[in-house]
PDB file of C-alpha atoms in Angstrom:
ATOM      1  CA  UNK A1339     164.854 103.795 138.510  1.00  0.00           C
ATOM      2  CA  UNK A1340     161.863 101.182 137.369  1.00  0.00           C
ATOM      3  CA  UNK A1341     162.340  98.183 138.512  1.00  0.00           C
ATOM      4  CA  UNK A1342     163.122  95.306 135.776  1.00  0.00           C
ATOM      5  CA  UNK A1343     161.736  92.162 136.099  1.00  0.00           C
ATOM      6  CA  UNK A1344     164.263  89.064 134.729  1.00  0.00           C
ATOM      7  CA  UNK A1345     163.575  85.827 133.378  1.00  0.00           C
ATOM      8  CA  UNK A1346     166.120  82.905 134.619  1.00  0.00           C
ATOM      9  CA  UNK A1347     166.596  79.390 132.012  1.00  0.00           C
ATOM     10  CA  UNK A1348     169.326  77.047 132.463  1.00  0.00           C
ATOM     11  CA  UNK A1349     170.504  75.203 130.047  1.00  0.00           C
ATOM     12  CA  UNK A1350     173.635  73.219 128.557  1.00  0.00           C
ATOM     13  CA  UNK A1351     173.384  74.486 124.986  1.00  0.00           C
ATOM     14  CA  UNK A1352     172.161  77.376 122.948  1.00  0.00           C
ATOM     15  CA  UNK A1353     170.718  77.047 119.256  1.00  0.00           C
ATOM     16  CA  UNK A1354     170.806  79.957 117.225  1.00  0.00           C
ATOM     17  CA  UNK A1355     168.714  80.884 114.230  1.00  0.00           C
ATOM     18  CA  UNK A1356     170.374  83.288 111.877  1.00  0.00           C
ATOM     19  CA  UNK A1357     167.853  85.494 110.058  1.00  0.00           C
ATOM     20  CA  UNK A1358     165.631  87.547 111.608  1.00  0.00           C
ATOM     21  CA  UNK A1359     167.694  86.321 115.243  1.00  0.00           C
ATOM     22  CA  UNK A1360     171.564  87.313 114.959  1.00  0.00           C
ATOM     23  CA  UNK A1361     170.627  88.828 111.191  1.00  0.00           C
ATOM     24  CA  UNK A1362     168.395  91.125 110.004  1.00  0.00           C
ATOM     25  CA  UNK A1363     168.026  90.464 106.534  1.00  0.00           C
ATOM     26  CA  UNK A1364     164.280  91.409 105.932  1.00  0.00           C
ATOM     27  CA  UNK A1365     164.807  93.748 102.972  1.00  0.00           C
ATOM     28  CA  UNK A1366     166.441  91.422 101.002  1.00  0.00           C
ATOM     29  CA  UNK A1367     163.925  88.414 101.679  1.00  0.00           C
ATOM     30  CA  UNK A1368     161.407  91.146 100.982  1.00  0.00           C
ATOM     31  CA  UNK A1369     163.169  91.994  97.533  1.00  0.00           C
ATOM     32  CA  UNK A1370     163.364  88.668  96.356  1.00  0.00           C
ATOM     33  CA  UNK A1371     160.867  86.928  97.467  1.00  0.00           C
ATOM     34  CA  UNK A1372     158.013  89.835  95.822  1.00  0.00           C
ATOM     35  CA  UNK A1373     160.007  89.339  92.613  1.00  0.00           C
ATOM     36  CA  UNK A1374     159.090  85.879  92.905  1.00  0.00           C
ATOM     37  CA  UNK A1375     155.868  86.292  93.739  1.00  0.00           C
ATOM     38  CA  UNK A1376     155.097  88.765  90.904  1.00  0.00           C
ATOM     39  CA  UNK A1377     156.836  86.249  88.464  1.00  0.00           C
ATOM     40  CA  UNK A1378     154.272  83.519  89.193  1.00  0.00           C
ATOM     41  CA  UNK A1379     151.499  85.863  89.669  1.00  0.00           C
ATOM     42  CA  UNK A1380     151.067  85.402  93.585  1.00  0.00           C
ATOM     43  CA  UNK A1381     150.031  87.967  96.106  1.00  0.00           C
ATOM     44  CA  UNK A1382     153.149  89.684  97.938  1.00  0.00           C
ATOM     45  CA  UNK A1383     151.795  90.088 101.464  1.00  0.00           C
ATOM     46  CA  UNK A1384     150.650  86.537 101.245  1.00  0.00           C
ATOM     47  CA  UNK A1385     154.072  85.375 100.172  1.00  0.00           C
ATOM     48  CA  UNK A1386     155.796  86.864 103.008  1.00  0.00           C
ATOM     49  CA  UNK A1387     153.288  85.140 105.424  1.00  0.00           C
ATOM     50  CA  UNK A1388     155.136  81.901 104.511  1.00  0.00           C
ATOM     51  CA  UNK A1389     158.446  82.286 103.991  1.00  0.00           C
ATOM     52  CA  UNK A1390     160.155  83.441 107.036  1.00  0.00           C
ATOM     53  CA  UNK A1391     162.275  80.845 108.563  1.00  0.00           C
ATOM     54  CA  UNK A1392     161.973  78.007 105.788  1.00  0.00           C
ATOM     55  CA  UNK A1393     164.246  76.972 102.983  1.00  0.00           C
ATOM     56  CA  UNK A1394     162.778  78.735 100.076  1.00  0.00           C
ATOM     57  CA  UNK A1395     162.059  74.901  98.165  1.00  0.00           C
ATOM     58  CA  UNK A1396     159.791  74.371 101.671  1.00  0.00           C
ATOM     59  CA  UNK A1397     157.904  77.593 100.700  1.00  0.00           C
ATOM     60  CA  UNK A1398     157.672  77.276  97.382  1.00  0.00           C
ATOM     61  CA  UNK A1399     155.805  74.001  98.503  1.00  0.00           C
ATOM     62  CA  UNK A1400     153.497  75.611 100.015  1.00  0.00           C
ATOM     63  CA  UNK A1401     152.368  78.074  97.743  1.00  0.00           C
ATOM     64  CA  UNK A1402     152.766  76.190  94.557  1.00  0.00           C
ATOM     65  CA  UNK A1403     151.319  72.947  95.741  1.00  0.00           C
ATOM     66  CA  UNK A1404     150.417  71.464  92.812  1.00  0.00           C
ATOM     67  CA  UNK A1405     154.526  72.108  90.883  1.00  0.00           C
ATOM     68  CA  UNK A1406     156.565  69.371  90.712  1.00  0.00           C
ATOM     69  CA  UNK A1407     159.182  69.223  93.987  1.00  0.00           C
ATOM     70  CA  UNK A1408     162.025  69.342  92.009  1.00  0.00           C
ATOM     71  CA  UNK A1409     161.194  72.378  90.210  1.00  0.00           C
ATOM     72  CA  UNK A1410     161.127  74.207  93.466  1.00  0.00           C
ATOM     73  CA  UNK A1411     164.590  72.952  94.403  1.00  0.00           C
ATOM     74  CA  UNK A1412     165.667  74.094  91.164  1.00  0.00           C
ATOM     75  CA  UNK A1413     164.029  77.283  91.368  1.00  0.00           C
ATOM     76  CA  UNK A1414     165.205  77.755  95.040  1.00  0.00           C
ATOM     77  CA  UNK A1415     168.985  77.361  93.944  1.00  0.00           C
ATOM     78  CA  UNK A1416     168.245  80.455  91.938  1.00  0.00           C
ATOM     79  CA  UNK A1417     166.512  82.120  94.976  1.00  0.00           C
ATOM     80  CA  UNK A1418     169.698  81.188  96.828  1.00  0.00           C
ATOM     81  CA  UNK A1419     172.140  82.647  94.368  1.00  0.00           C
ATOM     82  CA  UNK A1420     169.718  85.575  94.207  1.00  0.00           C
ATOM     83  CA  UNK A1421     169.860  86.594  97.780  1.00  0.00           C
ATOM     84  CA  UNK A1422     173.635  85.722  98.035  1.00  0.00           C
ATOM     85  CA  UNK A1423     174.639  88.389  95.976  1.00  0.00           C
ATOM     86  CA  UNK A1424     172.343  91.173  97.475  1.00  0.00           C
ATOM     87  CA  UNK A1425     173.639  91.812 100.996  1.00  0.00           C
ATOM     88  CA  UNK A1426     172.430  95.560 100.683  1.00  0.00           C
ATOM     89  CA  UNK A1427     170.611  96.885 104.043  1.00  0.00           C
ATOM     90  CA  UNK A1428     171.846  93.106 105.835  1.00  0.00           C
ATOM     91  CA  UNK A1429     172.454  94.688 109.384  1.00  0.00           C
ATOM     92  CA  UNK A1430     173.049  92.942 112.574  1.00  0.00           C
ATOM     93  CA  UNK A1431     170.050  92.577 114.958  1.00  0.00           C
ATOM     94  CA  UNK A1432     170.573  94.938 117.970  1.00  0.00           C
ATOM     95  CA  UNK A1433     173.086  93.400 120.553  1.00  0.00           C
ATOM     96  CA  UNK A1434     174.113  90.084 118.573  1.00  0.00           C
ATOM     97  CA  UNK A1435     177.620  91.023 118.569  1.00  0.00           C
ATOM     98  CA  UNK A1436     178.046  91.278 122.245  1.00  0.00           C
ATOM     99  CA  UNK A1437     175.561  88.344 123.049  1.00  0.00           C
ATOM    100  CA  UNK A1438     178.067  85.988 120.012  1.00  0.00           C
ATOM    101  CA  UNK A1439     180.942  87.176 122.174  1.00  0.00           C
ATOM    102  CA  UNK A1440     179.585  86.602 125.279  1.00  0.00           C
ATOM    103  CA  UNK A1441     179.103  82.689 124.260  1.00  0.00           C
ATOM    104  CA  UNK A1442     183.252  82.338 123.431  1.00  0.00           C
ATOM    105  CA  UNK A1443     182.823  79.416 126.160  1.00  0.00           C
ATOM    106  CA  UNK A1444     179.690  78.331 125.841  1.00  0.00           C
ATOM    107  CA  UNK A1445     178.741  74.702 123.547  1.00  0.00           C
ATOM    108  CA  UNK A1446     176.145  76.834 120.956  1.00  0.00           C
ATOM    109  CA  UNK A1447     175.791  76.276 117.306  1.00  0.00           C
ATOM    110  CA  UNK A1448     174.118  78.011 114.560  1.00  0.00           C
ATOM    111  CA  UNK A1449     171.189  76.762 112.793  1.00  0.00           C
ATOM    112  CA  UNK A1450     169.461  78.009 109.779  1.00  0.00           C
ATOM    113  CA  UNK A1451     166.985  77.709 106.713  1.00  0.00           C
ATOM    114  CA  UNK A1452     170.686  78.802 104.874  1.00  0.00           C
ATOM    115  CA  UNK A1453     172.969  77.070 102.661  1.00  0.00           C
ATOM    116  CA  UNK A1454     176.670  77.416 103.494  1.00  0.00           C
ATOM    117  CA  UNK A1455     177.160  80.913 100.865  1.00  0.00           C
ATOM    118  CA  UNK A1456     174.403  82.579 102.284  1.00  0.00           C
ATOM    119  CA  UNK A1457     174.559  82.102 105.596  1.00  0.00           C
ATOM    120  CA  UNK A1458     178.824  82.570 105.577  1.00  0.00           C
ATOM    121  CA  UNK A1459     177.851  86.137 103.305  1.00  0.00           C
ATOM    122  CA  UNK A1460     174.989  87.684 105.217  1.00  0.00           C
ATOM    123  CA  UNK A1461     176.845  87.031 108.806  1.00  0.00           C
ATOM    124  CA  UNK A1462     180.044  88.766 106.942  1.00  0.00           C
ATOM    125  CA  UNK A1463     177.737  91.928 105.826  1.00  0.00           C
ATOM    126  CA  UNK A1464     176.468  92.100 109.675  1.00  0.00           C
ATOM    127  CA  UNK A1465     179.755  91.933 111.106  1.00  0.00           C
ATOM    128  CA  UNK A1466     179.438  88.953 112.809  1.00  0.00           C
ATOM    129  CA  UNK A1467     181.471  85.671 113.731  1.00  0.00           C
ATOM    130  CA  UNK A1468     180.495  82.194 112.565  1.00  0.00           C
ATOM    131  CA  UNK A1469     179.833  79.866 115.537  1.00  0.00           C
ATOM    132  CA  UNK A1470     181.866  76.862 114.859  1.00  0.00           C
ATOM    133  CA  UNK A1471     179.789  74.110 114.802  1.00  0.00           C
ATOM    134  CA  UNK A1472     177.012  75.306 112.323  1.00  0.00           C
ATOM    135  CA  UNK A1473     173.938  73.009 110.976  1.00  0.00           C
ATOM    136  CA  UNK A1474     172.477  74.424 107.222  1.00  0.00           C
ATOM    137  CA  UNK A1475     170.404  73.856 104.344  1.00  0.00           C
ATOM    138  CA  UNK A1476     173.129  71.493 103.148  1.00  0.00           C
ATOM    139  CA  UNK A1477     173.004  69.606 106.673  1.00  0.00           C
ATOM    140  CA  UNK A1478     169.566  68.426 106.943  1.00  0.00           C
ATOM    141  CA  UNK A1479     166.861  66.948 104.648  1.00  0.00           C
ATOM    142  CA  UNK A1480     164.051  68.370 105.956  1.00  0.00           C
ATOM    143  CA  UNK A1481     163.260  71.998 106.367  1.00  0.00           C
ATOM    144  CA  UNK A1482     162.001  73.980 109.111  1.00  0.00           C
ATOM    145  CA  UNK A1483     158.825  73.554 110.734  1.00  0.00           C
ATOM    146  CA  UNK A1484     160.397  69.566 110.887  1.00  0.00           C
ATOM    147  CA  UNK A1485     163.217  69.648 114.114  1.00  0.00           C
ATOM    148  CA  UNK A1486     165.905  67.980 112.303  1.00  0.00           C
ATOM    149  CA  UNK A1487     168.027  70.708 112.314  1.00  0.00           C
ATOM    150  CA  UNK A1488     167.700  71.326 115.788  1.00  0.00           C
ATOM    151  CA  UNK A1489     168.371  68.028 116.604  1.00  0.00           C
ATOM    152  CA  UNK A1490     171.379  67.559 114.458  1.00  0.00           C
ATOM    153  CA  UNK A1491     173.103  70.697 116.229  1.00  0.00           C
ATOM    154  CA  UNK A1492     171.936  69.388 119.872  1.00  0.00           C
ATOM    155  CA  UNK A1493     173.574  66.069 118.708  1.00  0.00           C
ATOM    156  CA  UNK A1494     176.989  67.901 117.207  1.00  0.00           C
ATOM    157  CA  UNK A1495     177.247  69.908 120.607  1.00  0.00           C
ATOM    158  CA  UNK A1496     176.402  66.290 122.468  1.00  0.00           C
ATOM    159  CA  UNK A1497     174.005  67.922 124.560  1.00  0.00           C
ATOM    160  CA  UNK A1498     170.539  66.090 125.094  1.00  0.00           C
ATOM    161  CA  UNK A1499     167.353  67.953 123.498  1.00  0.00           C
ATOM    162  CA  UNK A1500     165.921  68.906 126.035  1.00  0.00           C
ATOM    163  CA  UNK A1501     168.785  70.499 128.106  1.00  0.00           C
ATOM    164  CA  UNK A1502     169.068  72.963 124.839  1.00  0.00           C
ATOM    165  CA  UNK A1503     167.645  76.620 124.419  1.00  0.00           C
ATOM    166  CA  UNK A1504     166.582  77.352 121.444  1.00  0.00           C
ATOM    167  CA  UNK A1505     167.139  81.521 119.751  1.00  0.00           C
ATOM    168  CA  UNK A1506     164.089  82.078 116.695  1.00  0.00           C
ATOM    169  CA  UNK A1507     162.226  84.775 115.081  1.00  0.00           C
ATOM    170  CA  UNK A1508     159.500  82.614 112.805  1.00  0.00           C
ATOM    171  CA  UNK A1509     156.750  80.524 113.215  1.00  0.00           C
ATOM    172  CA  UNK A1510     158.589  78.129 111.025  1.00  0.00           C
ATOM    173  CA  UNK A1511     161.393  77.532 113.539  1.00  0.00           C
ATOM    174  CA  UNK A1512     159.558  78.127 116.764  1.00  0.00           C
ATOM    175  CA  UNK A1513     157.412  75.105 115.751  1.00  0.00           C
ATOM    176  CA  UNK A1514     161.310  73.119 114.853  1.00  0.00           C
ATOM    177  CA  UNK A1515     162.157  74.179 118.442  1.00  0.00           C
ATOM    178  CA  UNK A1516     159.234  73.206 120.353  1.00  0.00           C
ATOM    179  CA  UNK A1517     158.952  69.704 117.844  1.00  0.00           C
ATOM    180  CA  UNK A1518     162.474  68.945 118.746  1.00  0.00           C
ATOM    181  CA  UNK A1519     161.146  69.247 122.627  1.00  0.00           C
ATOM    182  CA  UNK A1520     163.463  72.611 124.050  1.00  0.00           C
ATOM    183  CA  UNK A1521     162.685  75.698 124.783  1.00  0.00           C
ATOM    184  CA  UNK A1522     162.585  77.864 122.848  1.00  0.00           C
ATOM    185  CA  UNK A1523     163.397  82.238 123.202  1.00  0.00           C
ATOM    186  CA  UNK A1524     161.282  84.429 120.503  1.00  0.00           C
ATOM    187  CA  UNK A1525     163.615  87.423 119.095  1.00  0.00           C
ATOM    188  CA  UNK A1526     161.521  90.667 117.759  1.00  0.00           C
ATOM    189  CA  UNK A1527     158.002  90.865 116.877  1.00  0.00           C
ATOM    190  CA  UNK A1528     156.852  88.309 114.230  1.00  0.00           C
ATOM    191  CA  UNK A1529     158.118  86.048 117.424  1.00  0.00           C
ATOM    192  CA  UNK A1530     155.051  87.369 119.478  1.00  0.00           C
ATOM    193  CA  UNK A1531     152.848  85.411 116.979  1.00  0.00           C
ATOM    194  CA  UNK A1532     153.701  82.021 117.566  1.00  0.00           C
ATOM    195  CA  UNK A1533     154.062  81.325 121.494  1.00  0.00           C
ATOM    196  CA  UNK A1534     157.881  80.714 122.446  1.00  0.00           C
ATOM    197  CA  UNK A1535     158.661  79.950 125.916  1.00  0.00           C
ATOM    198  CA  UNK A1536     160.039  83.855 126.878  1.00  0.00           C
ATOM    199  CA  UNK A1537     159.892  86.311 123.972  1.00  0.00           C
ATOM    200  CA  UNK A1538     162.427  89.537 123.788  1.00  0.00           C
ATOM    201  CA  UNK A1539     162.210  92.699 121.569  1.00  0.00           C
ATOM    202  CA  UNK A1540     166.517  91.834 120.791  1.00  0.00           C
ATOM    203  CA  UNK A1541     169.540  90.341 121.600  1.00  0.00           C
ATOM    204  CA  UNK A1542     170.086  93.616 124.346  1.00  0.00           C
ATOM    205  CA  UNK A1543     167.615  92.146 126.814  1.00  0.00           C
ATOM    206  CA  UNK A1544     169.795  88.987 127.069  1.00  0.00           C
ATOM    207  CA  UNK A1545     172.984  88.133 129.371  1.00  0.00           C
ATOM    208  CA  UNK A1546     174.641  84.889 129.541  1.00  0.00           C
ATOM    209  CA  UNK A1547     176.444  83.231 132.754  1.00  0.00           C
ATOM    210  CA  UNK A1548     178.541  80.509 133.049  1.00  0.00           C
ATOM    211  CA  UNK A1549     176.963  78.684 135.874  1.00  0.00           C
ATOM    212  CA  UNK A1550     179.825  75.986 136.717  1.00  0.00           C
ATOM    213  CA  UNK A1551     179.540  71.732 135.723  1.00  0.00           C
ATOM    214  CA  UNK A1552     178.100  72.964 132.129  1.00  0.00           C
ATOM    215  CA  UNK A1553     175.232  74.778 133.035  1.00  0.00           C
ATOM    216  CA  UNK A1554     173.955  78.047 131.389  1.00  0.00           C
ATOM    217  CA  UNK A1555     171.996  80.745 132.869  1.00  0.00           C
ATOM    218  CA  UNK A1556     170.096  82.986 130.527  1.00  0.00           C
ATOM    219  CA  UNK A1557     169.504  86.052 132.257  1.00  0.00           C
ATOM    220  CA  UNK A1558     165.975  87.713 130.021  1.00  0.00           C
ATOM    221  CA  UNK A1559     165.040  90.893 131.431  1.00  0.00           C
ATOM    222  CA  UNK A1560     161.892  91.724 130.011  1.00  0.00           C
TER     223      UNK A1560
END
């Protein structure tokens, strides 16, 4: 047998994107978003470089800088309702449901670009449990790369920053992660691109302890 070499991070909380982390949702975000693209005349593959872990108003900043804010907000509530009622190919990322499980007694909380319907319908179509405490589009005024969210879950859990772990797939929210000063674990390969403390191909290469007085080991074999 090879010999596996394991990672070790304690920690007192664990922050959990949703898509992309616990959710693969890809070929819906891929649907919608290239509709939108080809509806304002953008470039796909450029498209899809920016939208990956922000709320889609964030985006739309980005590549429409010169429209008026609130006609991305209005455009993103249609995004939202879009992407909300396709939940065709939404699968579960490999291992999420035993890793959710395996946190039944540990302070975690999800945190996502989401609003309350999406997030609540593509967890559903994956087959996974809402953590309880949960932090949303509808929770935060600022979207991911800006830590708010991050901060607003490490302050619902009452756990200080920087004694929380981080879970995220995107640039977007490994930069929220790192901002908000924690660590931060990168889940699949658009991950690699953006430096996060310990990076893993899934949820599968992950094992959570209980370490006694509050602590968490993370157990990352790589």
């Amino acid at each position: 047998m090879p010999m596996t070499a394991t990672t070790v991070l304690t920690a007192r909380a664990l922050l959990l994107d949703m898509d992309g982390t616990l959710v693969n949702s890809d070929v819906v975000v891929e649907r919608c978003w290239r509709r939108w693209a080809d509806r304002h005349g953008l470039d796909g593959d450029e498209v899809m470089k920016v939208v990956h872990g922000r709320q889609g108003y964030a985006s739309m900043a980005v590549l429409l800088p010169d429209r008026p804010m609130e006609q991305n907000h209005a455009d993103n509530a249609r995004m939202l309702a879009e992407e909300t009622a396709d939940m065709d190919g939404v699968v579960a990322i490999p291992g999420a449901a035993e890793f959710l499980t395996s946190l039944a007694r540990v302070p975690h909380a999800l945190v996502t670009s989401a609003d309350v319907a999406l997030s609540s319908a593509r967890m559903a179509a994956a087959g996974l449990g809402l953590p309880d405490v949960r932090v949303t589009a509808e929770s935060v005024g600022a979207s991911k790369p800006d830590p708010e969210g991050f901060l607003k879950g490490a302050a619902e859990l009452g756990v200080p920053p920087e004694e929380c772990v981080v879970f995220e797939d995107s640039g977007a929210g490994i930069a929220a992660g790192k901002a908000a000063g924690m660590r931060v674990v990168g889940v699949g390969p658009r991950a690699g691109f953006h430096r996060p403390d310990v990076l893993v191909r899934d949820l599968t290469q992950v094992r959570v302890e209980s370490a006694g007085g509050g602590l968490i080991r993370l157990h990352i074999e790589d």
